[in-house]
Amino acid sequence: MQAAAPTRFFAVRDLRAFLLLVLFLPLLASCGYNTIPTAEEKAKAAWSEVLNQYQRRADLIPNLVETVKGYASHERDTLQAVVEARAKATQVTVSPQTLSDPNAFKAFQDSQAGLTNSLSRLLAVVENYPDLKANQNFLALQAQLEGTENRIAVARRDYIEAVREYNLTLRTFPSVLWATLWFTNNEPYQTFTIPDDKMQVPTVNFGTSKG
């Protein structure tokens, strides 16, 4: 009989704690407690899409280089520059956990910009090879590359906006209270500083008018 009293006490205490939690959770949600983690997850998801599109571009490059090599093998330096830039770009990654690291993010951004520049030079060289420009395999690869560049631009834009919203939650009221009291380890995320027009591969005109 004596053992039942503590059991009932803990049961009542647990029930009260549960009821308080049920009542307290809506208050937490209404006062912005979820704002920071929600914005953070959106930024991470946007970053994953950026990585997906850059990987899509990297996957196209080996076939592109091989196709160009078949018609312009003596453009060895230009082709090698693309291969090396791709290798560097695929080696530098920024995970969601390191998005708040300025140095890591800059290394990623610089490596992708280097690959963009190398691709630009390669596509400029292609203008000197009419037979290559007419090759169906090359045309298909070039179309895929252009489509990927457009997706990269969209993914970058969405990421920049998601980071803007997330960073604002860490600095604006009332979510700044939660950042100060609860989410103390959350740091602002880095964003792209190189303009889109410097990151995109320029469209190659294959001698046809778009009039």
mmCIF file of C-alpha atoms in Angstrom, residues 6-207:
data_model
loop_
_atom_site.group_PDB
_atom_site.id
_atom_site.type_symbol
_atom_site.label_atom_id
_atom_site.label_comp_id
_atom_site.label_asym_id
_atom_site.label_seq_id
_atom_site.Cartn_x
_atom_site.Cartn_y
_atom_site.Cartn_z
ATOM 1 C CA PRO A 6 4.904 7.372 -4.844
ATOM 2 C CA THR A 7 3.663 5.708 -8.025
ATOM 3 C CA ARG A 8 0.486 7.790 -8.004
ATOM 4 C CA PHE A 9 2.572 10.902 -7.245
ATOM 5 C CA PHE A 10 4.836 10.359 -10.253
ATOM 6 C CA ALA A 11 1.848 9.544 -12.451
ATOM 7 C CA VAL A 12 0.119 12.766 -11.467
ATOM 8 C CA ARG A 13 3.343 14.739 -11.892
ATOM 9 C CA ASP A 14 3.946 13.259 -15.360
ATOM 10 C CA LEU A 15 0.378 14.010 -16.359
ATOM 11 C CA ARG A 16 0.741 17.610 -15.235
ATOM 12 C CA ALA A 17 4.027 17.946 -17.111
ATOM 13 C CA PHE A 18 2.395 16.542 -20.226
ATOM 14 C CA LEU A 19 -0.552 18.922 -19.962
ATOM 15 C CA LEU A 20 1.771 21.871 -19.446
ATOM 16 C CA LEU A 21 3.769 20.819 -22.501
ATOM 17 C CA VAL A 22 0.606 20.555 -24.597
ATOM 18 C CA LEU A 23 -0.404 24.044 -23.499
ATOM 19 C CA PHE A 24 3.082 25.471 -23.895
ATOM 20 C CA LEU A 25 3.868 24.210 -27.402
ATOM 21 C CA PRO A 26 1.300 26.392 -29.193
ATOM 22 C CA LEU A 27 2.664 29.373 -27.294
ATOM 23 C CA LEU A 28 6.171 28.551 -28.464
ATOM 24 C CA ALA A 29 4.992 28.274 -32.042
ATOM 25 C CA SER A 30 2.979 31.486 -31.933
ATOM 26 C CA CYS A 31 5.829 33.525 -30.508
ATOM 27 C CA GLY A 32 8.309 32.499 -33.204
ATOM 28 C CA TYR A 33 10.217 29.631 -31.614
ATOM 29 C CA ASN A 34 10.044 27.632 -34.857
ATOM 30 C CA THR A 35 11.058 30.533 -37.076
ATOM 31 C CA ILE A 36 14.809 29.961 -36.854
ATOM 32 C CA PRO A 37 14.899 26.176 -37.401
ATOM 33 C CA THR A 38 12.340 26.458 -40.204
ATOM 34 C CA ALA A 39 14.366 29.131 -42.012
ATOM 35 C CA GLU A 40 17.558 27.152 -41.425
ATOM 36 C CA GLU A 41 16.121 24.005 -42.991
ATOM 37 C CA LYS A 42 14.914 25.981 -46.004
ATOM 38 C CA ALA A 43 18.410 27.395 -46.486
ATOM 39 C CA LYS A 44 19.945 23.920 -46.238
ATOM 40 C CA ALA A 45 17.465 22.561 -48.774
ATOM 41 C CA ALA A 46 18.252 25.428 -51.133
ATOM 42 C CA TRP A 47 21.954 24.717 -50.730
ATOM 43 C CA SER A 48 21.418 21.050 -51.588
ATOM 44 C CA GLU A 49 19.799 22.137 -54.853
ATOM 45 C CA VAL A 50 22.779 24.373 -55.636
ATOM 46 C CA LEU A 51 25.087 21.399 -55.145
ATOM 47 C CA ASN A 52 22.858 19.173 -57.287
ATOM 48 C CA GLN A 53 23.001 21.576 -60.209
ATOM 49 C CA TYR A 54 26.746 22.112 -59.973
ATOM 50 C CA GLN A 55 27.174 18.335 -59.894
ATOM 51 C CA ARG A 56 24.954 18.042 -62.967
ATOM 52 C CA ARG A 57 27.295 20.437 -64.759
ATOM 53 C CA ALA A 58 30.380 18.529 -63.634
ATOM 54 C CA ASP A 59 28.875 15.282 -64.950
ATOM 55 C CA LEU A 60 28.438 16.783 -68.426
ATOM 56 C CA ILE A 61 32.028 17.971 -68.777
ATOM 57 C CA PRO A 62 33.873 14.665 -69.486
ATOM 58 C CA ASN A 63 31.671 13.917 -72.518
ATOM 59 C CA LEU A 64 31.921 17.526 -73.645
ATOM 60 C CA VAL A 65 35.713 17.460 -73.477
ATOM 61 C CA GLU A 66 35.918 14.147 -75.334
ATOM 62 C CA THR A 67 33.620 15.409 -78.071
ATOM 63 C CA VAL A 68 35.610 18.605 -78.552
ATOM 64 C CA LYS A 69 38.849 16.636 -78.478
ATOM 65 C CA GLY A 70 37.685 14.618 -81.470
ATOM 66 C CA TYR A 71 37.588 17.764 -83.602
ATOM 67 C CA ALA A 72 40.083 20.049 -81.899
ATOM 68 C CA SER A 73 42.671 17.792 -80.301
ATOM 69 C CA HIS A 74 45.424 20.384 -80.717
ATOM 70 C CA GLU A 75 43.534 22.734 -78.345
ATOM 71 C CA ARG A 76 45.287 20.776 -75.653
ATOM 72 C CA ASP A 77 45.837 23.613 -73.188
ATOM 73 C CA THR A 78 42.218 24.716 -73.251
ATOM 74 C CA LEU A 79 40.928 21.179 -72.818
ATOM 75 C CA GLN A 80 43.380 20.445 -70.016
ATOM 76 C CA ALA A 81 42.359 23.642 -68.215
ATOM 77 C CA VAL A 82 38.742 22.481 -68.196
ATOM 78 C CA VAL A 83 39.679 19.039 -66.899
ATOM 79 C CA GLU A 84 41.801 20.515 -64.117
ATOM 80 C CA ALA A 85 39.172 23.091 -63.186
ATOM 81 C CA ARG A 86 36.546 20.358 -62.982
ATOM 82 C CA ALA A 87 38.775 18.262 -60.736
ATOM 83 C CA LYS A 88 39.320 21.206 -58.407
ATOM 84 C CA ALA A 89 35.639 22.127 -58.339
ATOM 85 C CA THR A 90 34.546 18.599 -57.466
ATOM 86 C CA GLN A 91 37.088 18.370 -54.666
ATOM 87 C CA VAL A 92 35.885 21.510 -52.883
ATOM 88 C CA THR A 93 32.554 21.042 -51.141
ATOM 89 C CA VAL A 94 30.640 22.972 -48.527
ATOM 90 C CA SER A 95 28.246 20.981 -46.381
ATOM 91 C CA PRO A 96 25.274 22.524 -44.563
ATOM 92 C CA GLN A 97 27.320 22.329 -41.382
ATOM 93 C CA THR A 98 30.042 24.549 -42.821
ATOM 94 C CA LEU A 99 27.871 27.104 -44.615
ATOM 95 C CA SER A 100 28.687 29.535 -41.840
ATOM 96 C CA ASP A 101 32.422 29.239 -42.594
ATOM 97 C CA PRO A 102 33.468 32.183 -44.817
ATOM 98 C CA ASN A 103 36.723 30.549 -45.921
ATOM 99 C CA ALA A 104 35.116 27.237 -46.874
ATOM 100 C CA PHE A 105 32.348 28.953 -48.766
ATOM 101 C CA LYS A 106 34.764 31.221 -50.623
ATOM 102 C CA ALA A 107 36.877 28.215 -51.626
ATOM 103 C CA PHE A 108 33.782 26.569 -53.090
ATOM 104 C CA GLN A 109 32.694 29.721 -54.878
ATOM 105 C CA ASP A 110 36.156 30.350 -56.327
ATOM 106 C CA SER A 111 36.475 26.787 -57.592
ATOM 107 C CA GLN A 112 33.136 26.951 -59.383
ATOM 108 C CA ALA A 113 34.003 30.349 -60.853
ATOM 109 C CA GLY A 114 37.280 28.860 -62.142
ATOM 110 C CA LEU A 115 35.372 26.070 -63.861
ATOM 111 C CA THR A 116 32.960 28.578 -65.378
ATOM 112 C CA ASN A 117 35.839 30.587 -66.818
ATOM 113 C CA SER A 118 37.479 27.481 -68.288
ATOM 114 C CA LEU A 119 34.238 26.408 -69.908
ATOM 115 C CA SER A 120 33.790 29.889 -71.356
ATOM 116 C CA ARG A 121 37.205 29.694 -73.016
ATOM 117 C CA LEU A 122 36.459 26.216 -74.364
ATOM 118 C CA LEU A 123 33.154 27.273 -75.885
ATOM 119 C CA ALA A 124 34.822 30.307 -77.437
ATOM 120 C CA VAL A 125 37.351 28.003 -79.109
ATOM 121 C CA VAL A 126 34.513 25.921 -80.543
ATOM 122 C CA GLU A 127 33.550 28.861 -82.764
ATOM 123 C CA ASN A 128 36.638 28.092 -84.856
ATOM 124 C CA TYR A 129 35.428 24.557 -85.736
ATOM 125 C CA PRO A 130 32.310 24.514 -87.960
ATOM 126 C CA ASP A 131 32.261 20.726 -88.157
ATOM 127 C CA LEU A 132 32.234 20.479 -84.359
ATOM 128 C CA LYS A 133 29.450 23.056 -84.084
ATOM 129 C CA ALA A 134 27.380 20.899 -86.433
ATOM 130 C CA ASN A 135 28.056 17.663 -84.538
ATOM 131 C CA GLN A 136 24.801 16.344 -83.084
ATOM 132 C CA ASN A 137 26.428 14.976 -79.964
ATOM 133 C CA PHE A 138 28.062 18.320 -79.257
ATOM 134 C CA LEU A 139 24.823 20.190 -79.919
ATOM 135 C CA ALA A 140 23.019 17.956 -77.429
ATOM 136 C CA LEU A 141 25.732 18.438 -74.811
ATOM 137 C CA GLN A 142 25.773 22.189 -75.365
ATOM 138 C CA ALA A 143 21.986 22.350 -74.929
ATOM 139 C CA GLN A 144 22.214 20.351 -71.712
ATOM 140 C CA LEU A 145 24.987 22.619 -70.483
ATOM 141 C CA GLU A 146 22.958 25.741 -71.197
ATOM 142 C CA GLY A 147 19.969 24.231 -69.414
ATOM 143 C CA THR A 148 22.132 23.361 -66.438
ATOM 144 C CA GLU A 149 23.543 26.874 -66.273
ATOM 145 C CA ASN A 150 19.997 28.196 -66.124
ATOM 146 C CA ARG A 151 19.191 25.784 -63.308
ATOM 147 C CA ILE A 152 22.339 26.867 -61.474
ATOM 148 C CA ALA A 153 21.257 30.491 -61.739
ATOM 149 C CA VAL A 154 17.807 29.666 -60.349
ATOM 150 C CA ALA A 155 19.254 27.520 -57.550
ATOM 151 C CA ARG A 156 21.702 30.263 -56.597
ATOM 152 C CA ARG A 157 18.909 32.843 -56.562
ATOM 153 C CA ASP A 158 16.720 30.644 -54.354
ATOM 154 C CA TYR A 159 19.630 29.946 -52.012
ATOM 155 C CA ILE A 160 20.479 33.652 -51.695
ATOM 156 C CA GLU A 161 16.862 34.418 -50.789
ATOM 157 C CA ALA A 162 16.647 31.529 -48.300
ATOM 158 C CA VAL A 163 19.869 32.648 -46.624
ATOM 159 C CA ARG A 164 18.632 36.220 -46.483
ATOM 160 C CA GLU A 165 15.501 35.079 -44.656
ATOM 161 C CA TYR A 166 17.447 32.795 -42.314
ATOM 162 C CA ASN A 167 20.033 35.437 -41.449
ATOM 163 C CA LEU A 168 17.242 37.925 -40.741
ATOM 164 C CA THR A 169 15.709 35.568 -38.193
ATOM 165 C CA LEU A 170 18.960 35.711 -36.223
ATOM 166 C CA ARG A 171 18.898 39.516 -36.086
ATOM 167 C CA THR A 172 15.283 40.641 -35.998
ATOM 168 C CA PHE A 173 12.652 40.679 -33.260
ATOM 169 C CA PRO A 174 11.125 38.481 -31.927
ATOM 170 C CA SER A 175 13.194 35.580 -33.304
ATOM 171 C CA VAL A 176 16.413 37.253 -32.151
ATOM 172 C CA LEU A 177 15.291 36.468 -28.592
ATOM 173 C CA TRP A 178 15.286 32.768 -29.408
ATOM 174 C CA ALA A 179 18.660 33.121 -31.133
ATOM 175 C CA THR A 180 20.055 34.686 -27.962
ATOM 176 C CA LEU A 181 18.420 32.395 -25.432
ATOM 177 C CA TRP A 182 18.047 29.075 -27.232
ATOM 178 C CA PHE A 183 19.692 28.771 -30.659
ATOM 179 C CA THR A 184 23.018 30.090 -29.443
ATOM 180 C CA ASN A 185 25.060 27.937 -31.831
ATOM 181 C CA ASN A 186 23.322 29.193 -34.953
ATOM 182 C CA GLU A 187 25.513 31.424 -37.101
ATOM 183 C CA PRO A 188 24.623 33.437 -40.223
ATOM 184 C CA TYR A 189 25.112 31.558 -43.467
ATOM 185 C CA GLN A 190 27.406 32.731 -46.231
ATOM 186 C CA THR A 191 26.022 33.688 -49.613
ATOM 187 C CA PHE A 192 27.306 34.186 -53.143
ATOM 188 C CA THR A 193 29.200 37.380 -53.852
ATOM 189 C CA ILE A 194 30.139 36.761 -57.500
ATOM 190 C CA PRO A 195 27.419 38.141 -59.818
ATOM 191 C CA ASP A 196 25.375 35.621 -61.796
ATOM 192 C CA ASP A 197 26.692 36.917 -65.111
ATOM 193 C CA LYS A 198 30.220 36.068 -63.986
ATOM 194 C CA MET A 199 29.217 32.533 -63.003
ATOM 195 C CA GLN A 200 27.239 31.512 -66.088
ATOM 196 C CA VAL A 201 28.659 30.022 -69.242
ATOM 197 C CA PRO A 202 27.781 32.403 -72.113
ATOM 198 C CA THR A 203 25.402 31.191 -74.768
ATOM 199 C CA VAL A 204 27.231 30.076 -77.892
ATOM 200 C CA ASN A 205 25.771 31.219 -81.185
ATOM 201 C CA PHE A 206 26.290 28.461 -83.769
ATOM 202 C CA GLY A 207 25.998 30.812 -86.672
#
